[in-house]
Amino acid sequence: MASPALTTGYRNLTSPVSLLRTLASTRFATPLLRYKHSPRLTSSSSRRFTCLSSLQTDSTIQTTLSSSGYPEYNRLMPCPAHNFPPRIEHMVVLEDVRVADYISKQLDLPPLYVADLIEFGAVHYALVCPKPPLTATPEQVKLFKEVTSPSVLSKRTSIKGKTVREAQKTFRVTHSNQFVEAGTYLRVHVHPKRSPRCYEIDWKSRIIAVTDSYVVLDKPAGTTVGGTTDNIEESCATFASRALDLAEPLKTTHQIDNCTEGCVIFARTKEYCSVFHTKIRNKEVKKLYRALAAAPLPCGIISHYMRPVNMAPRLVSEDSIKGWHLCQLEILECKKIPWPDAATEKEHGIEDCGWTSRDFAYECTINLLTGKTHQIRAQLAACGAPLVGDSMYMPAAIAETVNPEVNPYGKGNEHFTILEENDKETAVAEWMDRHGKEPKVGIGLQACQISWEDDDGEHFYEAGTPWWR
């Protein structure tokens, strides 16, 4: 059975010593390659978004802890109000087996719970086990070397013609009856991140437009556009598809943050999905945002450079740094309005992040010139005007107001460039620690307008009234 030891929130290879045997003598069934990688919502996914909703009322979830310290698992529905702590299991399959049966046996999970995990998109596989992290134990490293040795891999017909790196690419397991062969790597997100907000929304009322090619949604805050690594069920794409009773699920064309509300375009066909992706890549899609900032901002273009690290918080600098990405936005208008009252903030799940001056806020209309993750949030915070309710960036902005030197990339820290590399890394780590956690629901940010041109003319859409008005 898999080991329960956690390492930095994630599990390493968890097969016990008894499983550390070579795969050279195992038998091989039909290669796993018959399960080609497909879009996240396939024909089996069509079944998902029409049937899992019934589990919300027909099933119960047990929260009693077992002797192992984990919950006594039953089903994934109904959606709990709070997430369980992360539990991610990494395993190497040592026999040809039906994937759901193997997971259920190795992790001691009920078969129906495993089936739910697969329907949620919480189970991933790779033909060859990825390299374990530096925190892996000697036994885990030994297992990795055994199952990836050239003598073992040469006997696996499913990876012929592939490089090891290609064979280590992960895909979702799409149905419970899927078979995997010996040597296959599995990653199981036993506690997928849940989105109870999805069940609170009147999704039909959030639909702005429906055409033959696309659907425009006024996305509610506190929801994901297309899902997460471990949960593609509780997403805007799935719930909007269900609300419209579509025969084919909607396809994601672009993203906005979970805590952001406003206009999102979903394609109804693969062809239009490709068309819209091309328009975004060619900067042919114009997006305007409304931002509720805690301090005033001047009209005009604001430029920063964003650190090329794909993790939050996103760090930005006014100075150009080699390899960093240019971020630009244009403040078209900034007007002073009353700070939302406590009742309004509570109704919309807006967090009090410690900003002291709460008499007035500043509603800005922003033309997004480049589209980087967290760009508006990070840039406005760097200007000393974080967004209302932004629990990730406002604490750092407050800290910098008190002591400008805490920001290694700020105006008050010219000496940062002459520091030794170790000291620079320490300063950056301390600055990241000044930031908070991602907001639970919403912040003062709305994707208020989106427009583009097709062969049939201009397409222009606006979101509804932002939560703070």
mmCIF file of N, CA, C and O in Angstrom, residues 197-275:
data_model
loop_
_atom_site.group_PDB
_atom_site.id
_atom_site.type_symbol
_atom_site.label_atom_id
_atom_site.label_comp_id
_atom_site.label_asym_id
_atom_site.label_seq_id
_atom_site.Cartn_x
_atom_site.Cartn_y
_atom_site.Cartn_z
ATOM 1 N N ARG A 197 -18.528 27.245 -4.535
ATOM 2 C CA ARG A 197 -19.164 28.423 -5.143
ATOM 3 C C ARG A 197 -19.961 28.040 -6.389
ATOM 4 O O ARG A 197 -20.988 28.659 -6.695
ATOM 5 N N CYS A 198 -19.523 27.006 -7.098
ATOM 6 C CA CYS A 198 -20.216 26.601 -8.325
ATOM 7 C C CYS A 198 -21.674 26.242 -8.080
ATOM 8 O O CYS A 198 -22.525 26.420 -8.961
ATOM 9 N N TYR A 199 -21.967 25.745 -6.886
ATOM 10 C CA TYR A 199 -23.323 25.288 -6.585
ATOM 11 C C TYR A 199 -24.210 26.406 -6.049
ATOM 12 O O TYR A 199 -25.400 26.188 -5.794
ATOM 13 N N GLU A 200 -23.637 27.596 -5.891
ATOM 14 C CA GLU A 200 -24.395 28.738 -5.388
ATOM 15 C C GLU A 200 -24.864 29.663 -6.511
ATOM 16 O O GLU A 200 -25.641 30.590 -6.267
ATOM 17 N N ILE A 201 -24.396 29.416 -7.725
ATOM 18 C CA ILE A 201 -24.613 30.347 -8.835
ATOM 19 C C ILE A 201 -25.827 29.965 -9.665
ATOM 20 O O ILE A 201 -26.066 28.788 -9.958
ATOM 21 N N ASP A 202 -26.613 30.985 -10.060
ATOM 22 C CA ASP A 202 -27.650 30.799 -11.086
ATOM 23 C C ASP A 202 -26.950 30.975 -12.431
ATOM 24 O O ASP A 202 -26.797 32.087 -12.928
ATOM 25 N N TRP A 203 -26.489 29.881 -13.006
ATOM 26 C CA TRP A 203 -25.617 29.956 -14.173
ATOM 27 C C TRP A 203 -26.321 30.506 -15.407
ATOM 28 O O TRP A 203 -25.706 31.213 -16.213
ATOM 29 N N LYS A 204 -27.597 30.223 -15.567
ATOM 30 C CA LYS A 204 -28.311 30.765 -16.738
ATOM 31 C C LYS A 204 -28.319 32.286 -16.716
ATOM 32 O O LYS A 204 -28.242 32.932 -17.769
ATOM 33 N N SER A 205 -28.414 32.858 -15.515
ATOM 34 C CA SER A 205 -28.459 34.321 -15.418
ATOM 35 C C SER A 205 -27.098 34.949 -15.725
ATOM 36 O O SER A 205 -27.011 36.155 -15.944
ATOM 37 N N ARG A 206 -26.032 34.145 -15.770
ATOM 38 C CA ARG A 206 -24.700 34.667 -16.042
ATOM 39 C C ARG A 206 -24.335 34.576 -17.525
ATOM 40 O O ARG A 206 -23.273 35.050 -17.923
ATOM 41 N N ILE A 207 -25.199 33.992 -18.334
ATOM 42 C CA ILE A 207 -24.922 33.881 -19.771
ATOM 43 C C ILE A 207 -25.214 35.220 -20.451
ATOM 44 O O ILE A 207 -26.327 35.739 -20.380
ATOM 45 N N ILE A 208 -24.218 35.780 -21.118
ATOM 46 C CA ILE A 208 -24.384 37.057 -21.819
ATOM 47 C C ILE A 208 -24.864 36.834 -23.244
ATOM 48 O O ILE A 208 -25.736 37.556 -23.737
ATOM 49 N N ALA A 209 -24.295 35.833 -23.930
ATOM 50 C CA ALA A 209 -24.667 35.582 -25.326
ATOM 51 C C ALA A 209 -24.371 34.136 -25.691
ATOM 52 O O ALA A 209 -23.435 33.526 -25.164
ATOM 53 N N VAL A 210 -25.189 33.611 -26.617
ATOM 54 C CA VAL A 210 -24.984 32.269 -27.152
ATOM 55 C C VAL A 210 -25.051 32.355 -28.669
ATOM 56 O O VAL A 210 -26.047 32.839 -29.224
ATOM 57 N N THR A 211 -24.001 31.929 -29.354
ATOM 58 C CA THR A 211 -23.987 31.902 -30.815
ATOM 59 C C THR A 211 -23.656 30.479 -31.265
ATOM 60 O O THR A 211 -23.401 29.595 -30.448
ATOM 61 N N ASP A 212 -23.637 30.282 -32.564
ATOM 62 C CA ASP A 212 -23.281 28.955 -33.089
ATOM 63 C C ASP A 212 -21.823 28.601 -32.816
ATOM 64 O O ASP A 212 -21.471 27.424 -32.750
ATOM 65 N N SER A 213 -20.972 29.638 -32.656
ATOM 66 C CA SER A 213 -19.533 29.400 -32.513
ATOM 67 C C SER A 213 -19.028 29.522 -31.083
ATOM 68 O O SER A 213 -18.025 28.890 -30.718
ATOM 69 N N TYR A 214 -19.688 30.335 -30.280
ATOM 70 C CA TYR A 214 -19.162 30.594 -28.941
ATOM 71 C C TYR A 214 -20.269 30.977 -27.972
ATOM 72 O O TYR A 214 -21.410 31.280 -28.365
ATOM 73 N N VAL A 215 -19.907 30.980 -26.691
ATOM 74 C CA VAL A 215 -20.783 31.431 -25.609
ATOM 75 C C VAL A 215 -20.007 32.463 -24.801
ATOM 76 O O VAL A 215 -18.813 32.291 -24.538
ATOM 77 N N VAL A 216 -20.668 33.547 -24.420
ATOM 78 C CA VAL A 216 -20.057 34.568 -23.569
ATOM 79 C C VAL A 216 -20.663 34.448 -22.176
ATOM 80 O O VAL A 216 -21.883 34.484 -22.012
ATOM 81 N N LEU A 217 -19.793 34.294 -21.178
ATOM 82 C CA LEU A 217 -20.226 34.136 -19.796
ATOM 83 C C LEU A 217 -19.743 35.312 -18.960
ATOM 84 O O LEU A 217 -18.612 35.768 -19.103
ATOM 85 N N ASP A 218 -20.624 35.815 -18.101
ATOM 86 C CA ASP A 218 -20.225 36.782 -17.082
ATOM 87 C C ASP A 218 -19.761 35.954 -15.885
ATOM 88 O O ASP A 218 -20.542 35.595 -15.005
ATOM 89 N N LYS A 219 -18.489 35.618 -15.887
ATOM 90 C CA LYS A 219 -17.945 34.692 -14.896
ATOM 91 C C LYS A 219 -18.100 35.236 -13.477
ATOM 92 O O LYS A 219 -17.733 36.369 -13.190
ATOM 93 N N PRO A 220 -18.632 34.422 -12.562
ATOM 94 C CA PRO A 220 -18.681 34.859 -11.163
ATOM 95 C C PRO A 220 -17.335 34.688 -10.490
ATOM 96 O O PRO A 220 -16.555 33.788 -10.832
ATOM 97 N N ALA A 221 -17.027 35.551 -9.537
ATOM 98 C CA ALA A 221 -15.787 35.425 -8.780
ATOM 99 C C ALA A 221 -15.820 34.157 -7.936
ATOM 100 O O ALA A 221 -16.886 33.653 -7.564
ATOM 101 N N GLY A 222 -14.646 33.628 -7.649
ATOM 102 C CA GLY A 222 -14.558 32.430 -6.827
ATOM 103 C C GLY A 222 -14.749 31.143 -7.588
ATOM 104 O O GLY A 222 -14.995 30.089 -6.988
ATOM 105 N N THR A 223 -14.621 31.192 -8.918
ATOM 106 C CA THR A 223 -14.764 30.001 -9.759
ATOM 107 C C THR A 223 -13.610 29.938 -10.751
ATOM 108 O O THR A 223 -13.015 30.962 -11.094
ATOM 109 N N THR A 224 -13.304 28.724 -11.214
ATOM 110 C CA THR A 224 -12.263 28.568 -12.229
ATOM 111 C C THR A 224 -12.902 28.548 -13.616
ATOM 112 O O THR A 224 -14.020 28.057 -13.782
ATOM 113 N N VAL A 225 -12.194 29.050 -14.594
ATOM 114 C CA VAL A 225 -12.723 29.086 -15.964
ATOM 115 C C VAL A 225 -12.867 27.668 -16.515
ATOM 116 O O VAL A 225 -13.959 27.261 -16.934
ATOM 117 N N GLY A 226 -11.758 26.932 -16.531
ATOM 118 C CA GLY A 226 -11.789 25.587 -17.122
ATOM 119 C C GLY A 226 -11.434 24.477 -16.162
ATOM 120 O O GLY A 226 -11.254 23.340 -16.577
ATOM 121 N N GLY A 227 -11.298 24.786 -14.876
ATOM 122 C CA GLY A 227 -10.954 23.770 -13.896
ATOM 123 C C GLY A 227 -9.507 23.849 -13.480
ATOM 124 O O GLY A 227 -8.752 24.730 -13.910
ATOM 125 N N THR A 228 -9.109 22.922 -12.632
ATOM 126 C CA THR A 228 -7.760 22.865 -12.106
ATOM 127 C C THR A 228 -7.136 21.522 -12.463
ATOM 128 O O THR A 228 -7.790 20.652 -13.047
ATOM 129 N N THR A 229 -5.890 21.349 -12.103
ATOM 130 C CA THR A 229 -5.193 20.094 -12.380
ATOM 131 C C THR A 229 -5.948 18.901 -11.822
ATOM 132 O O THR A 229 -5.961 17.827 -12.426
ATOM 133 N N ASP A 230 -6.601 19.085 -10.682
ATOM 134 C CA ASP A 230 -7.266 17.962 -10.020
ATOM 135 C C ASP A 230 -8.788 18.041 -10.036
ATOM 136 O O ASP A 230 -9.460 17.211 -9.414
ATOM 137 N N ASN A 231 -9.358 19.026 -10.746
ATOM 138 C CA ASN A 231 -10.819 19.154 -10.738
ATOM 139 C C ASN A 231 -11.281 19.921 -11.976
ATOM 140 O O ASN A 231 -11.228 21.148 -12.017
ATOM 141 N N ILE A 232 -11.737 19.196 -12.984
ATOM 142 C CA ILE A 232 -12.298 19.846 -14.175
ATOM 143 C C ILE A 232 -13.818 19.784 -14.169
ATOM 144 O O ILE A 232 -14.465 20.291 -15.090
ATOM 145 N N GLU A 233 -14.388 19.167 -13.134
ATOM 146 C CA GLU A 233 -15.843 19.079 -13.013
ATOM 147 C C GLU A 233 -16.428 20.394 -12.515
ATOM 148 O O GLU A 233 -17.380 20.918 -13.087
ATOM 149 N N GLU A 234 -15.866 20.941 -11.439
ATOM 150 C CA GLU A 234 -16.418 22.142 -10.818
ATOM 151 C C GLU A 234 -15.767 23.377 -11.444
ATOM 152 O O GLU A 234 -14.878 23.997 -10.873
ATOM 153 N N SER A 235 -16.224 23.706 -12.635
ATOM 154 C CA SER A 235 -15.638 24.806 -13.398
ATOM 155 C C SER A 235 -16.739 25.542 -14.152
ATOM 156 O O SER A 235 -17.848 25.031 -14.329
ATOM 157 N N CYS A 236 -16.412 26.744 -14.619
ATOM 158 C CA CYS A 236 -17.370 27.521 -15.422
ATOM 159 C C CYS A 236 -17.737 26.781 -16.701
ATOM 160 O O CYS A 236 -18.898 26.780 -17.120
ATOM 161 N N ALA A 237 -16.750 26.172 -17.342
ATOM 162 C CA ALA A 237 -17.007 25.469 -18.598
ATOM 163 C C ALA A 237 -18.046 24.372 -18.410
ATOM 164 O O ALA A 237 -18.991 24.226 -19.204
ATOM 165 N N THR A 238 -17.902 23.583 -17.357
ATOM 166 C CA THR A 238 -18.821 22.473 -17.113
ATOM 167 C C THR A 238 -20.199 22.971 -16.722
ATOM 168 O O THR A 238 -21.217 22.513 -17.254
ATOM 169 N N PHE A 239 -20.273 23.906 -15.781
ATOM 170 C CA PHE A 239 -21.576 24.353 -15.285
ATOM 171 C C PHE A 239 -22.326 25.199 -16.311
ATOM 172 O O PHE A 239 -23.550 25.141 -16.382
ATOM 173 N N ALA A 240 -21.610 25.979 -17.124
ATOM 174 C CA ALA A 240 -22.280 26.722 -18.193
ATOM 175 C C ALA A 240 -22.808 25.758 -19.250
ATOM 176 O O ALA A 240 -23.920 25.935 -19.777
ATOM 177 N N SER A 241 -22.025 24.721 -19.587
ATOM 178 C CA SER A 241 -22.483 23.709 -20.541
ATOM 179 C C SER A 241 -23.755 23.035 -20.038
ATOM 180 O O SER A 241 -24.711 22.808 -20.789
ATOM 181 N N ARG A 242 -23.770 22.728 -18.766
ATOM 182 C CA ARG A 242 -24.928 22.061 -18.164
ATOM 183 C C ARG A 242 -26.145 22.984 -18.147
ATOM 184 O O ARG A 242 -27.261 22.574 -18.443
ATOM 185 N N ALA A 243 -25.913 24.263 -17.805
ATOM 186 C CA ALA A 243 -27.026 25.215 -17.733
ATOM 187 C C ALA A 243 -27.685 25.409 -19.092
ATOM 188 O O ALA A 243 -28.906 25.602 -19.177
ATOM 189 N N LEU A 244 -26.870 25.352 -20.156
ATOM 190 C CA LEU A 244 -27.401 25.534 -21.510
ATOM 191 C C LEU A 244 -27.855 24.225 -22.139
ATOM 192 O O LEU A 244 -28.351 24.227 -23.269
ATOM 193 N N ASP A 245 -27.666 23.112 -21.420
ATOM 194 C CA ASP A 245 -28.062 21.787 -21.905
ATOM 195 C C ASP A 245 -27.454 21.501 -23.275
ATOM 196 O O ASP A 245 -28.133 21.059 -24.203
ATOM 197 N N LEU A 246 -26.156 21.765 -23.380
ATOM 198 C CA LEU A 246 -25.462 21.586 -24.649
ATOM 199 C C LEU A 246 -25.110 20.122 -24.890
ATOM 200 O O LEU A 246 -24.769 19.386 -23.956
ATOM 201 N N ALA A 247 -25.166 19.720 -26.140
ATOM 202 C CA ALA A 247 -24.802 18.343 -26.493
ATOM 203 C C ALA A 247 -23.306 18.128 -26.369
ATOM 204 O O ALA A 247 -22.842 17.037 -26.035
ATOM 205 N N GLU A 248 -22.513 19.162 -26.659
ATOM 206 C CA GLU A 248 -21.063 19.099 -26.551
ATOM 207 C C GLU A 248 -20.588 20.117 -25.529
ATOM 208 O O GLU A 248 -21.078 21.249 -25.496
ATOM 209 N N PRO A 249 -19.655 19.764 -24.672
ATOM 210 C CA PRO A 249 -19.166 20.696 -23.647
ATOM 211 C C PRO A 249 -18.421 21.878 -24.249
ATOM 212 O O PRO A 249 -17.800 21.769 -25.303
ATOM 213 N N LEU A 250 -18.476 23.010 -23.562
ATOM 214 C CA LEU A 250 -17.777 24.212 -24.002
ATOM 215 C C LEU A 250 -16.278 24.059 -23.851
ATOM 216 O O LEU A 250 -15.793 23.311 -22.992
ATOM 217 N N LYS A 251 -15.539 24.781 -24.683
ATOM 218 C CA LYS A 251 -14.085 24.694 -24.703
ATOM 219 C C LYS A 251 -13.467 26.027 -24.290
ATOM 220 O O LYS A 251 -13.889 27.082 -24.747
ATOM 221 N N THR A 252 -12.482 25.949 -23.435
ATOM 222 C CA THR A 252 -11.828 27.142 -22.899
ATOM 223 C C THR A 252 -10.962 27.803 -23.970
ATOM 224 O O THR A 252 -10.184 27.144 -24.644
ATOM 225 N N THR A 253 -11.099 29.121 -24.101
ATOM 226 C CA THR A 253 -10.282 29.867 -25.072
ATOM 227 C C THR A 253 -9.271 30.791 -24.399
ATOM 228 O O THR A 253 -8.255 31.131 -24.996
ATOM 229 N N HIS A 254 -9.560 31.217 -23.179
ATOM 230 C CA HIS A 254 -8.636 32.088 -22.442
ATOM 231 C C HIS A 254 -8.984 31.998 -20.958
ATOM 232 O O HIS A 254 -9.982 31.379 -20.576
ATOM 233 N N GLN A 255 -8.155 32.601 -20.122
ATOM 234 C CA GLN A 255 -8.316 32.489 -18.685
ATOM 235 C C GLN A 255 -8.405 33.868 -18.034
ATOM 236 O O GLN A 255 -7.827 34.840 -18.531
ATOM 237 N N ILE A 256 -9.127 33.944 -16.925
ATOM 238 C CA ILE A 256 -8.984 35.051 -15.980
ATOM 239 C C ILE A 256 -8.890 34.418 -14.592
ATOM 240 O O ILE A 256 -9.300 33.270 -14.394
ATOM 241 N N ASP A 257 -8.329 35.146 -13.635
ATOM 242 C CA ASP A 257 -8.111 34.591 -12.302
ATOM 243 C C ASP A 257 -9.413 34.126 -11.664
ATOM 244 O O ASP A 257 -10.488 34.685 -11.935
ATOM 245 N N ASN A 258 -9.306 33.166 -10.775
ATOM 246 C CA ASN A 258 -10.481 32.671 -10.056
ATOM 247 C C ASN A 258 -11.209 33.801 -9.336
ATOM 248 O O ASN A 258 -12.445 33.826 -9.280
ATOM 249 N N CYS A 259 -10.445 34.733 -8.753
ATOM 250 C CA CYS A 259 -11.050 35.800 -7.953
ATOM 251 C C CYS A 259 -11.571 36.960 -8.803
ATOM 252 O O CYS A 259 -12.130 37.924 -8.265
ATOM 253 N N THR A 260 -11.393 36.894 -10.107
ATOM 254 C CA THR A 260 -11.865 37.935 -11.020
ATOM 255 C C THR A 260 -13.219 37.554 -11.601
ATOM 256 O O THR A 260 -13.458 36.399 -11.921
ATOM 257 N N GLU A 261 -14.107 38.532 -11.737
ATOM 258 C CA GLU A 261 -15.388 38.293 -12.387
ATOM 259 C C GLU A 261 -15.390 38.954 -13.757
ATOM 260 O O GLU A 261 -14.517 39.761 -14.073
ATOM 261 N N GLY A 262 -16.374 38.582 -14.598
ATOM 262 C CA GLY A 262 -16.506 39.278 -15.868
ATOM 263 C C GLY A 262 -16.488 38.398 -17.097
ATOM 264 O O GLY A 262 -16.641 37.173 -17.017
ATOM 265 N N CYS A 263 -16.274 39.020 -18.255
ATOM 266 C CA CYS A 263 -16.463 38.390 -19.558
ATOM 267 C C CYS A 263 -15.436 37.295 -19.849
ATOM 268 O O CYS A 263 -14.226 37.532 -19.770
ATOM 269 N N VAL A 264 -15.939 36.123 -20.197
ATOM 270 C CA VAL A 264 -15.103 35.010 -20.638
ATOM 271 C C VAL A 264 -15.761 34.398 -21.866
ATOM 272 O O VAL A 264 -16.980 34.207 -21.907
ATOM 273 N N ILE A 265 -14.953 34.070 -22.865
ATOM 274 C CA ILE A 265 -15.445 33.468 -24.102
ATOM 275 C C ILE A 265 -15.149 31.970 -24.099
ATOM 276 O O ILE A 265 -14.005 31.564 -23.880
ATOM 277 N N PHE A 266 -16.177 31.169 -24.347
ATOM 278 C CA PHE A 266 -16.011 29.722 -24.527
ATOM 279 C C PHE A 266 -16.373 29.364 -25.962
ATOM 280 O O PHE A 266 -17.379 29.849 -26.492
ATOM 281 N N ALA A 267 -15.567 28.535 -26.579
ATOM 282 C CA ALA A 267 -15.860 28.079 -27.943
ATOM 283 C C ALA A 267 -16.795 26.878 -27.891
ATOM 284 O O ALA A 267 -16.714 26.038 -26.991
ATOM 285 N N ARG A 268 -17.662 26.788 -28.879
ATOM 286 C CA ARG A 268 -18.561 25.639 -28.983
ATOM 287 C C ARG A 268 -17.998 24.558 -29.887
ATOM 288 O O ARG A 268 -18.474 23.425 -29.873
ATOM 289 N N THR A 269 -16.995 24.907 -30.675
ATOM 290 C CA THR A 269 -16.388 23.940 -31.589
ATOM 291 C C THR A 269 -14.869 24.017 -31.470
ATOM 292 O O THR A 269 -14.312 25.048 -31.075
ATOM 293 N N LYS A 270 -14.205 22.944 -31.849
ATOM 294 C CA LYS A 270 -12.748 22.942 -31.851
ATOM 295 C C LYS A 270 -12.217 23.975 -32.843
ATOM 296 O O LYS A 270 -11.192 24.629 -32.597
ATOM 297 N N GLU A 271 -12.936 24.114 -33.962
ATOM 298 C CA GLU A 271 -12.484 25.034 -35.003
ATOM 299 C C GLU A 271 -12.468 26.472 -34.485
ATOM 300 O O GLU A 271 -11.493 27.203 -34.677
ATOM 301 N N TYR A 272 -13.560 26.881 -33.812
ATOM 302 C CA TYR A 272 -13.588 28.267 -33.332
ATOM 303 C C TYR A 272 -12.647 28.466 -32.153
ATOM 304 O O TYR A 272 -12.121 29.558 -31.951
ATOM 305 N N CYS A 273 -12.418 27.423 -31.387
ATOM 306 C CA CYS A 273 -11.438 27.497 -30.308
ATOM 307 C C CYS A 273 -10.071 27.851 -30.884
ATOM 308 O O CYS A 273 -9.356 28.718 -30.360
ATOM 309 N N SER A 274 -9.704 27.204 -31.979
ATOM 310 C CA SER A 274 -8.442 27.494 -32.641
ATOM 311 C C SER A 274 -8.425 28.914 -33.200
ATOM 312 O O SER A 274 -7.419 29.630 -33.097
ATOM 313 N N VAL A 275 -9.540 29.336 -33.783
ATOM 314 C CA VAL A 275 -9.654 30.695 -34.333
ATOM 315 C C VAL A 275 -9.437 31.735 -33.243
ATOM 316 O O VAL A 275 -8.676 32.706 -33.409
#
